[in-house]
């Protein structure tokens, strides 16, 4: 891998870390960058999953304040999400690459649309959570099922899995957005880590690309929680969504 490719992947990793920790869309920067340096779709996806392990590390480190007192909740959610991630990884490894190539543009487009409609969706979820007016001590069956499905999606591909997880978790407790966002990052990270372990064992991971992307993601994700606390996210979120729709359109051609 030449120096230009390394620089591209490190830069994409920084953007992925920021986008992942703020908006749940790390893969919309990292995945196309891996395609741009010449990796085929399935190899790019498994390399992306391994590289974004550092995204979980960075966001967890940067969100220590928000995660204080959340240990029991995180353990339950991570166990469910990790199970889903394992199923998603098995699904990816057990399906033909042509099937993956066909479904990826649709997943990216869906992810981008979810980002655009996230605020109305969040207001709806928050309204329902206020009417419940309590914290959920343990995941109910609908919540656990939703977390499992989001984990499965995260293990299979993952773009916008953070958005989906944020919507799901907003039903389970009334709390400030930075707290829910931090919990979301760790829960989706659990699915990612399990899938990454499976891919390291049996899939075609490009380690040079994974390390380059991962280093950038570690930096970007550690800065993301600071951005969530201080800056309005709407312009960035809209830009990410429009970029994702552009990527989906280009992959359909």
Short mmCIF file of C-alpha atoms in Angstrom, two decimals:
data_model
loop_
_atom_site.label_atom_id
_atom_site.label_comp_id
_atom_site.label_asym_id
_atom_site.label_seq_id
_atom_site.Cartn_x
_atom_site.Cartn_y
_atom_site.Cartn_z
CA UNK A 1 0.00 0.00 0.00
CA UNK A 2 1.52 3.36 -1.06
CA UNK A 3 1.80 6.47 1.09
CA UNK A 4 -1.14 8.15 -0.66
CA UNK A 5 -3.45 5.26 0.20
CA UNK A 6 -2.27 5.29 3.81
CA UNK A 7 -2.90 9.04 4.08
CA UNK A 8 -6.36 8.63 2.58
CA UNK A 9 -7.27 5.86 5.03
CA UNK A 10 -5.96 7.73 8.08
CA UNK A 11 -7.95 10.81 7.06
CA UNK A 12 -11.04 8.70 6.41
CA UNK A 13 -10.50 7.08 9.81
CA UNK A 14 -10.54 10.45 11.58
CA UNK A 15 -13.75 11.40 9.76
CA UNK A 16 -15.22 7.96 10.55
CA UNK A 17 -14.41 8.26 14.22
CA UNK A 18 -16.04 11.67 14.44
CA UNK A 19 -19.08 10.64 12.38
CA UNK A 20 -19.47 7.38 14.26
CA UNK A 21 -19.36 8.89 17.72
CA UNK A 22 -21.61 11.83 16.78
CA UNK A 23 -24.05 10.42 14.25
CA UNK A 24 -23.51 6.65 14.13
CA UNK A 25 -22.25 6.70 10.55
CA UNK A 26 -18.60 5.72 10.70
CA UNK A 27 -18.86 3.36 7.72
CA UNK A 28 -20.05 6.05 5.36
CA UNK A 29 -16.51 7.45 5.38
CA UNK A 30 -14.41 4.37 6.01
CA UNK A 31 -16.08 1.90 3.64
CA UNK A 32 -15.81 4.04 0.46
CA UNK A 33 -12.21 4.88 1.36
CA UNK A 34 -11.38 1.17 1.44
CA UNK A 35 -13.08 0.73 -1.94
CA UNK A 36 -11.10 3.69 -3.27
CA UNK A 37 -7.75 2.07 -2.42
CA UNK A 38 -8.72 -1.04 -4.35
CA UNK A 39 -10.27 -3.50 -1.89
CA UNK A 40 -13.19 -5.59 -3.22
CA UNK A 41 -16.52 -5.08 -1.39
CA UNK A 42 -16.46 -8.05 1.00
CA UNK A 43 -12.78 -7.54 1.88
CA UNK A 44 -13.47 -3.83 2.40
CA UNK A 45 -16.37 -4.65 4.73
CA UNK A 46 -14.48 -7.10 6.93
CA UNK A 47 -11.41 -4.82 7.03
CA UNK A 48 -13.68 -1.93 7.97
CA UNK A 49 -15.21 -3.91 10.83
CA UNK A 50 -11.80 -4.83 12.24
CA UNK A 51 -10.47 -1.27 11.89
CA UNK A 52 -13.46 0.30 13.62
CA UNK A 53 -12.73 -1.63 16.81
CA UNK A 54 -10.63 1.43 17.65
CA UNK A 55 -13.74 3.56 17.26
CA UNK A 56 -15.31 1.81 20.25
CA UNK A 57 -12.13 2.27 22.29
CA UNK A 58 -11.94 5.98 21.47
CA UNK A 59 -15.58 6.78 22.17
CA UNK A 60 -15.58 4.85 25.44
CA UNK A 61 -12.46 6.70 26.58
CA UNK A 62 -13.90 10.05 25.58
CA UNK A 63 -17.29 9.39 27.22
CA UNK A 64 -16.18 8.35 30.71
CA UNK A 65 -18.28 11.12 32.27
CA UNK A 66 -21.46 10.05 30.48
CA UNK A 67 -20.86 6.34 31.15
CA UNK A 68 -20.42 6.72 34.90
CA UNK A 69 -22.98 4.53 36.70
CA UNK A 70 -24.01 2.69 33.53
CA UNK A 71 -22.07 -0.57 34.06
CA UNK A 72 -24.97 -2.97 34.67
CA UNK A 73 -27.00 -1.51 31.82
CA UNK A 74 -24.02 -1.72 29.47
CA UNK A 75 -23.31 -5.33 30.37
CA UNK A 76 -26.87 -6.38 29.52
CA UNK A 77 -27.06 -4.39 26.30
CA UNK A 78 -23.60 -5.43 25.13
CA UNK A 79 -24.35 -9.12 25.66
CA UNK A 80 -27.46 -8.88 23.49
CA UNK A 81 -25.79 -6.76 20.81
CA UNK A 82 -22.77 -9.06 20.72
CA UNK A 83 -25.01 -12.04 20.04
CA UNK A 84 -26.56 -10.14 17.16
CA UNK A 85 -23.12 -9.21 15.85
CA UNK A 86 -22.08 -12.86 15.79
CA UNK A 87 -25.18 -13.77 13.76
CA UNK A 88 -24.55 -10.88 11.37
CA UNK A 89 -20.95 -11.95 10.81
CA UNK A 90 -22.05 -15.52 10.11
CA UNK A 91 -24.61 -14.20 7.64
CA UNK A 92 -22.00 -12.18 5.77
CA UNK A 93 -19.53 -15.07 5.64
CA UNK A 94 -22.23 -17.52 4.55
CA UNK A 95 -23.68 -15.49 1.66
CA UNK A 96 -22.16 -14.97 -1.83
CA UNK A 97 -20.20 -11.76 -2.39
CA UNK A 98 -22.60 -10.88 -5.23
CA UNK A 99 -25.46 -10.76 -2.73
CA UNK A 100 -23.50 -8.42 -0.49
CA UNK A 101 -22.62 -6.12 -3.42
CA UNK A 102 -26.30 -5.95 -4.39
CA UNK A 103 -27.57 -5.05 -0.92
CA UNK A 104 -24.88 -2.53 0.14
CA UNK A 105 -26.26 0.49 -1.83
CA UNK A 106 -29.69 -0.09 -0.29
CA UNK A 107 -28.21 -0.28 3.21
CA UNK A 108 -26.27 2.95 2.67
CA UNK A 109 -29.33 4.73 1.27
CA UNK A 110 -31.46 3.55 4.20
CA UNK A 111 -28.77 4.71 6.62
CA UNK A 112 -28.68 8.16 5.05
CA UNK A 113 -32.46 8.57 5.10
CA UNK A 114 -32.53 7.55 8.76
CA UNK A 115 -29.99 10.26 9.52
CA UNK A 116 -32.14 12.89 7.76
CA UNK A 117 -35.30 11.92 9.71
CA UNK A 118 -33.52 11.25 12.98
CA UNK A 119 -34.72 14.33 14.84
CA UNK A 120 -38.47 13.73 14.29
CA UNK A 121 -37.88 10.10 15.19
CA UNK A 122 -36.01 11.09 18.33
CA UNK A 123 -38.81 13.47 19.36
CA UNK A 124 -41.34 10.67 18.93
CA UNK A 125 -39.22 8.30 21.00
CA UNK A 126 -38.64 10.94 23.67
CA UNK A 127 -42.36 11.62 23.92
CA UNK A 128 -43.05 7.95 24.50
CA UNK A 129 -40.23 7.71 27.02
CA UNK A 130 -41.63 10.69 28.98
CA UNK A 131 -45.03 9.06 29.10
CA UNK A 132 -43.39 5.97 30.60
CA UNK A 133 -41.57 8.24 33.08
CA UNK A 134 -39.14 5.67 34.38
CA UNK A 135 -35.86 3.94 33.70
CA UNK A 136 -36.01 0.36 32.51
CA UNK A 137 -34.17 -1.83 34.99
CA UNK A 138 -33.56 -4.54 32.43
CA UNK A 139 -34.31 -4.87 28.74
CA UNK A 140 -37.90 -5.79 27.98
CA UNK A 141 -38.50 -8.38 25.28
CA UNK A 142 -39.24 -5.75 22.57
CA UNK A 143 -36.16 -3.74 23.56
CA UNK A 144 -33.94 -6.82 23.70
CA UNK A 145 -35.24 -7.97 20.32
CA UNK A 146 -34.57 -4.56 18.78
CA UNK A 147 -31.04 -4.44 20.21
CA UNK A 148 -30.43 -7.96 18.88
CA UNK A 149 -31.55 -6.96 15.37
CA UNK A 150 -29.45 -3.80 15.38
CA UNK A 151 -26.47 -5.87 16.52
CA UNK A 152 -27.11 -8.32 13.67
CA UNK A 153 -27.16 -5.46 11.19
CA UNK A 154 -23.98 -4.06 12.75
CA UNK A 155 -22.19 -7.38 12.38
CA UNK A 156 -23.29 -7.73 8.77
CA UNK A 157 -22.55 -4.21 7.52
CA UNK A 158 -23.19 -1.57 10.15
CA UNK A 159 -23.59 1.80 8.42
CA UNK A 160 -26.11 3.74 10.56
CA UNK A 161 -26.33 0.95 13.13
CA UNK A 162 -25.54 3.65 15.68
CA UNK A 163 -28.54 5.68 14.52
CA UNK A 164 -30.79 2.66 14.85
CA UNK A 165 -29.38 1.85 18.29
CA UNK A 166 -29.86 5.44 19.43
CA UNK A 167 -33.51 5.31 18.43
CA UNK A 168 -33.97 1.99 20.24
CA UNK A 169 -32.25 3.12 23.43
CA UNK A 170 -34.25 6.34 23.61
CA UNK A 171 -37.28 4.19 24.45
CA UNK A 172 -35.61 2.54 27.42
CA UNK A 173 -34.82 5.53 29.63
CA UNK A 174 -35.25 9.29 30.02
CA UNK A 175 -31.78 10.81 30.10
CA UNK A 176 -29.66 13.50 28.41
CA UNK A 177 -28.69 12.87 24.79
CA UNK A 178 -24.93 12.67 25.50
CA UNK A 179 -25.56 9.76 27.89
CA UNK A 180 -27.73 7.85 25.43
CA UNK A 181 -25.19 8.56 22.70
CA UNK A 182 -22.35 7.20 24.83
CA UNK A 183 -24.30 4.03 25.71
CA UNK A 184 -25.17 3.62 22.02
CA UNK A 185 -21.51 3.77 21.03
CA UNK A 186 -20.53 1.02 23.47
CA UNK A 187 -23.49 -1.23 22.62
CA UNK A 188 -22.89 -1.05 18.87
CA UNK A 189 -19.20 -1.52 19.56
CA UNK A 190 -19.95 -4.85 21.22
CA UNK A 191 -21.54 -6.15 18.02
CA UNK A 192 -18.62 -4.79 16.02
CA UNK A 193 -16.01 -6.44 18.23
CA UNK A 194 -17.59 -9.90 18.03
CA UNK A 195 -17.88 -9.64 14.25
CA UNK A 196 -14.28 -8.41 14.04
CA UNK A 197 -13.03 -11.46 15.95
CA UNK A 198 -14.82 -13.74 13.50
CA UNK A 199 -13.41 -11.88 10.52
CA UNK A 200 -9.86 -11.97 11.86
CA UNK A 201 -10.15 -15.75 12.13
CA UNK A 202 -11.62 -16.61 8.75
CA UNK A 203 -12.05 -13.56 6.47
CA UNK A 204 -9.70 -11.66 4.10
CA UNK A 205 -8.69 -8.76 6.36
CA UNK A 206 -6.21 -6.31 4.79
CA UNK A 207 -4.09 -5.50 7.81
CA UNK A 208 -2.23 -2.53 6.35
CA UNK A 209 -5.53 -0.87 5.54
CA UNK A 210 -7.07 -1.87 8.87
CA UNK A 211 -4.20 -0.37 10.90
CA UNK A 212 -4.17 2.88 8.89
CA UNK A 213 -7.92 3.31 9.15
CA UNK A 214 -7.99 2.27 12.80
CA UNK A 215 -5.38 4.81 13.88
CA UNK A 216 -7.39 7.62 12.33
CA UNK A 217 -10.63 6.31 13.83
CA UNK A 218 -9.07 6.18 17.30
CA UNK A 219 -8.22 9.88 17.07
CA UNK A 220 -11.54 10.92 15.58
CA UNK A 221 -13.66 8.90 17.98
CA UNK A 222 -11.85 10.25 21.04
CA UNK A 223 -12.71 13.78 19.88
CA UNK A 224 -16.32 12.97 19.01
CA UNK A 225 -17.77 13.13 22.56
CA UNK A 226 -16.26 16.61 22.95
CA UNK A 227 -18.07 17.71 19.81
CA UNK A 228 -21.37 16.23 21.04
CA UNK A 229 -21.05 18.27 24.24
CA UNK A 230 -20.16 21.59 22.60
CA UNK A 231 -21.26 21.95 18.97
CA UNK A 232 -24.57 21.73 17.09
CA UNK A 233 -24.55 18.56 15.03
CA UNK A 234 -27.28 19.31 12.47
CA UNK A 235 -25.05 20.67 9.66
CA UNK A 236 -22.63 17.76 10.00
CA UNK A 237 -25.47 15.25 10.13
CA UNK A 238 -27.06 16.63 6.95
CA UNK A 239 -23.72 16.63 5.14
CA UNK A 240 -23.11 13.01 6.14
CA UNK A 241 -26.57 11.96 4.97
CA UNK A 242 -26.21 13.68 1.61
CA UNK A 243 -22.78 12.14 1.15
CA UNK A 244 -24.20 8.72 1.93
CA UNK A 245 -26.97 9.13 -0.63
CA UNK A 246 -24.39 10.18 -3.19
CA UNK A 247 -22.35 7.07 -2.43
CA UNK A 248 -25.42 4.83 -2.73
CA UNK A 249 -26.27 6.36 -6.11
CA UNK A 250 -22.71 5.85 -7.36
CA UNK A 251 -22.75 2.19 -6.28
CA UNK A 252 -26.07 1.57 -8.05
CA UNK A 253 -24.54 2.59 -11.38
#
